[in-house]
Amino acid sequence: MLSQRENLSFDAPIVSDTAALHGFDRRDAGQRRRIACAARPDARRLATTLNEIAKQSNVGMLLQESAIPVNPMVDAACEFLGLDPLYVANEGKLVAICAARDAERLLQ
């Protein structure tokens, strides 16, 4: 959207990577209890969402940015535009905090 507003063009096609999240809450009760916290960052951005969770939980967070998947084309566009990808809108995404032993099951 920023590139269109600023009349910039990129060689990379604009491709949506959103995921359907409407079925997430319908999982079995046993799995839901394994999730300590879940939020949809949408326009609030990932970093803002994590800051809100930390504040509400009265804890701090240390992120391993290299472990956060960012599409290389998005990363390049953010660098070009002077943006931090952690503060860019993330439609169709989910942030879930769970025990490490439950992470793979949650991803499935």
PDB file of C-alpha atoms in Angstrom:
ATOM      1  CA  MET A   1       0.000   0.000   0.000  1.00  0.00           C
ATOM      2  CA  LEU A   2       2.844   2.348   0.820  1.00  0.00           C
ATOM      3  CA  SER A   3       4.470   1.762  -2.540  1.00  0.00           C
ATOM      4  CA  GLN A   4       1.235   2.656  -4.331  1.00  0.00           C
ATOM      5  CA  ARG A   5       0.720   5.778  -2.231  1.00  0.00           C
ATOM      6  CA  GLU A   6       4.281   6.964  -2.859  1.00  0.00           C
ATOM      7  CA  ASN A   7       4.299   5.909  -6.562  1.00  0.00           C
ATOM      8  CA  LEU A   8       7.097   3.411  -5.990  1.00  0.00           C
ATOM      9  CA  SER A   9       7.394   0.152  -7.851  1.00  0.00           C
ATOM     10  CA  PHE A  10       9.072  -3.078  -6.866  1.00  0.00           C
ATOM     11  CA  ASP A  11      10.001  -5.991  -9.109  1.00  0.00           C
ATOM     12  CA  ALA A  12       8.451  -8.444  -6.669  1.00  0.00           C
ATOM     13  CA  PRO A  13       4.765  -9.249  -7.107  1.00  0.00           C
ATOM     14  CA  ILE A  14       2.378  -8.430  -4.285  1.00  0.00           C
ATOM     15  CA  VAL A  15       1.260 -11.778  -2.906  1.00  0.00           C
ATOM     16  CA  SER A  16      -0.937 -12.270   0.129  1.00  0.00           C
ATOM     17  CA  ASP A  17       0.351 -14.587   2.833  1.00  0.00           C
ATOM     18  CA  THR A  18      -2.666 -14.253   5.102  1.00  0.00           C
ATOM     19  CA  ALA A  19      -4.112 -17.348   6.702  1.00  0.00           C
ATOM     20  CA  ALA A  20      -7.697 -18.204   7.544  1.00  0.00           C
ATOM     21  CA  LEU A  21      -8.003 -18.045  11.316  1.00  0.00           C
ATOM     22  CA  HIS A  22     -11.761 -18.536  11.648  1.00  0.00           C
ATOM     23  CA  GLY A  23     -11.372 -22.188  12.679  1.00  0.00           C
ATOM     24  CA  PHE A  24      -8.707 -21.601  15.299  1.00  0.00           C
ATOM     25  CA  ASP A  25     -11.113 -21.230  18.248  1.00  0.00           C
ATOM     26  CA  ARG A  26     -12.948 -24.423  17.303  1.00  0.00           C
ATOM     27  CA  ARG A  27     -10.092 -26.682  18.292  1.00  0.00           C
ATOM     28  CA  ASP A  28     -10.656 -29.226  21.048  1.00  0.00           C
ATOM     29  CA  ALA A  29     -10.752 -27.886  24.590  1.00  0.00           C
ATOM     30  CA  GLY A  30      -7.604 -29.782  25.564  1.00  0.00           C
ATOM     31  CA  GLN A  31      -5.546 -27.915  22.976  1.00  0.00           C
ATOM     32  CA  ARG A  32      -7.025 -24.512  23.863  1.00  0.00           C
ATOM     33  CA  ARG A  33      -5.887 -24.929  27.457  1.00  0.00           C
ATOM     34  CA  ARG A  34      -2.318 -25.361  26.242  1.00  0.00           C
ATOM     35  CA  ILE A  35      -2.299 -21.828  24.829  1.00  0.00           C
ATOM     36  CA  ALA A  36      -1.411 -19.300  27.498  1.00  0.00           C
ATOM     37  CA  CYS A  37      -2.289 -16.331  25.292  1.00  0.00           C
ATOM     38  CA  ALA A  38      -3.404 -15.694  21.725  1.00  0.00           C
ATOM     39  CA  ALA A  39      -3.840 -12.443  19.812  1.00  0.00           C
ATOM     40  CA  ARG A  40      -4.255 -11.278  16.230  1.00  0.00           C
ATOM     41  CA  PRO A  41      -1.753  -8.497  15.488  1.00  0.00           C
ATOM     42  CA  ASP A  42      -3.544  -7.225  12.346  1.00  0.00           C
ATOM     43  CA  ALA A  43      -3.067  -3.468  12.140  1.00  0.00           C
ATOM     44  CA  ARG A  44      -1.602  -3.301  15.654  1.00  0.00           C
ATOM     45  CA  ARG A  45       1.656  -4.779  14.363  1.00  0.00           C
ATOM     46  CA  LEU A  46       3.598  -7.667  15.897  1.00  0.00           C
ATOM     47  CA  ALA A  47       5.832  -5.595  18.179  1.00  0.00           C
ATOM     48  CA  THR A  48       2.891  -3.553  19.467  1.00  0.00           C
ATOM     49  CA  THR A  49       0.884  -6.731  20.119  1.00  0.00           C
ATOM     50  CA  LEU A  50       3.774  -8.292  22.053  1.00  0.00           C
ATOM     51  CA  ASN A  51       4.262  -5.080  24.056  1.00  0.00           C
ATOM     52  CA  GLU A  52       0.553  -5.107  24.974  1.00  0.00           C
ATOM     53  CA  ILE A  53       0.734  -8.762  26.060  1.00  0.00           C
ATOM     54  CA  ALA A  54       3.859  -8.094  28.151  1.00  0.00           C
ATOM     55  CA  LYS A  55       2.323  -5.047  29.802  1.00  0.00           C
ATOM     56  CA  GLN A  56      -0.932  -6.855  30.631  1.00  0.00           C
ATOM     57  CA  SER A  57       1.038  -9.828  31.978  1.00  0.00           C
ATOM     58  CA  ASN A  58       3.436  -7.613  33.941  1.00  0.00           C
ATOM     59  CA  VAL A  59       6.471  -9.260  32.301  1.00  0.00           C
ATOM     60  CA  GLY A  60       9.208  -8.334  29.867  1.00  0.00           C
ATOM     61  CA  MET A  61       9.996 -10.030  26.566  1.00  0.00           C
ATOM     62  CA  LEU A  62      13.229 -10.596  24.704  1.00  0.00           C
ATOM     63  CA  LEU A  63      12.730 -11.334  21.011  1.00  0.00           C
ATOM     64  CA  GLN A  64      15.084 -13.355  18.851  1.00  0.00           C
ATOM     65  CA  GLU A  65      14.462 -11.394  15.650  1.00  0.00           C
ATOM     66  CA  SER A  66      16.323 -13.946  13.532  1.00  0.00           C
ATOM     67  CA  ALA A  67      13.714 -16.542  14.572  1.00  0.00           C
ATOM     68  CA  ILE A  68      10.778 -14.410  13.385  1.00  0.00           C
ATOM     69  CA  PRO A  69       9.933 -15.369   9.798  1.00  0.00           C
ATOM     70  CA  VAL A  70       9.875 -12.298   7.549  1.00  0.00           C
ATOM     71  CA  ASN A  71       9.473 -12.689   3.802  1.00  0.00           C
ATOM     72  CA  PRO A  72      12.774 -11.538   2.213  1.00  0.00           C
ATOM     73  CA  MET A  73      10.892  -9.262  -0.213  1.00  0.00           C
ATOM     74  CA  VAL A  74       9.027  -7.649   2.685  1.00  0.00           C
ATOM     75  CA  ASP A  75      12.303  -7.228   4.559  1.00  0.00           C
ATOM     76  CA  ALA A  76      13.934  -5.565   1.517  1.00  0.00           C
ATOM     77  CA  ALA A  77      10.959  -3.251   0.975  1.00  0.00           C
ATOM     78  CA  CYS A  78      10.961  -2.267   4.654  1.00  0.00           C
ATOM     79  CA  GLU A  79      14.674  -1.538   4.527  1.00  0.00           C
ATOM     80  CA  PHE A  80      14.205   0.581   1.406  1.00  0.00           C
ATOM     81  CA  LEU A  81      11.304   2.502   2.976  1.00  0.00           C
ATOM     82  CA  GLY A  82      12.997   2.851   6.364  1.00  0.00           C
ATOM     83  CA  LEU A  83      10.453   0.694   8.181  1.00  0.00           C
ATOM     84  CA  ASP A  84      10.845  -1.963  10.842  1.00  0.00           C
ATOM     85  CA  PRO A  85       8.993  -5.142   9.752  1.00  0.00           C
ATOM     86  CA  LEU A  86       7.977  -5.740  13.370  1.00  0.00           C
ATOM     87  CA  TYR A  87       5.955  -2.503  13.199  1.00  0.00           C
ATOM     88  CA  VAL A  88       4.220  -3.157   9.861  1.00  0.00           C
ATOM     89  CA  ALA A  89       0.591  -4.372   9.748  1.00  0.00           C
ATOM     90  CA  ASN A  90       0.161  -8.159   9.767  1.00  0.00           C
ATOM     91  CA  GLU A  91      -3.260  -9.133   8.477  1.00  0.00           C
ATOM     92  CA  GLY A  92      -4.313 -12.775   8.793  1.00  0.00           C
ATOM     93  CA  LYS A  93      -1.680 -13.661  11.379  1.00  0.00           C
ATOM     94  CA  LEU A  94      -1.846 -15.065  14.906  1.00  0.00           C
ATOM     95  CA  VAL A  95       0.439 -14.669  17.904  1.00  0.00           C
ATOM     96  CA  ALA A  96       0.164 -17.555  20.360  1.00  0.00           C
ATOM     97  CA  ILE A  97       2.163 -18.094  23.508  1.00  0.00           C
ATOM     98  CA  CYS A  98       2.429 -21.676  24.666  1.00  0.00           C
ATOM     99  CA  ALA A  99       4.855 -24.099  26.262  1.00  0.00           C
ATOM    100  CA  ALA A 100       7.705 -25.172  23.975  1.00  0.00           C
ATOM    101  CA  ARG A 101       6.471 -28.784  24.101  1.00  0.00           C
ATOM    102  CA  ASP A 102       3.132 -27.694  22.580  1.00  0.00           C
ATOM    103  CA  ALA A 103       4.516 -25.443  19.826  1.00  0.00           C
ATOM    104  CA  GLU A 104       4.637 -28.032  17.034  1.00  0.00           C
ATOM    105  CA  ARG A 105       1.096 -29.235  17.750  1.00  0.00           C
ATOM    106  CA  LEU A 106      -0.154 -25.650  17.720  1.00  0.00           C
ATOM    107  CA  LEU A 107       1.549 -24.952  14.398  1.00  0.00           C
ATOM    108  CA  GLN A 108      -0.160 -27.976  12.864  1.00  0.00           C
TER     109      GLN A 108
END
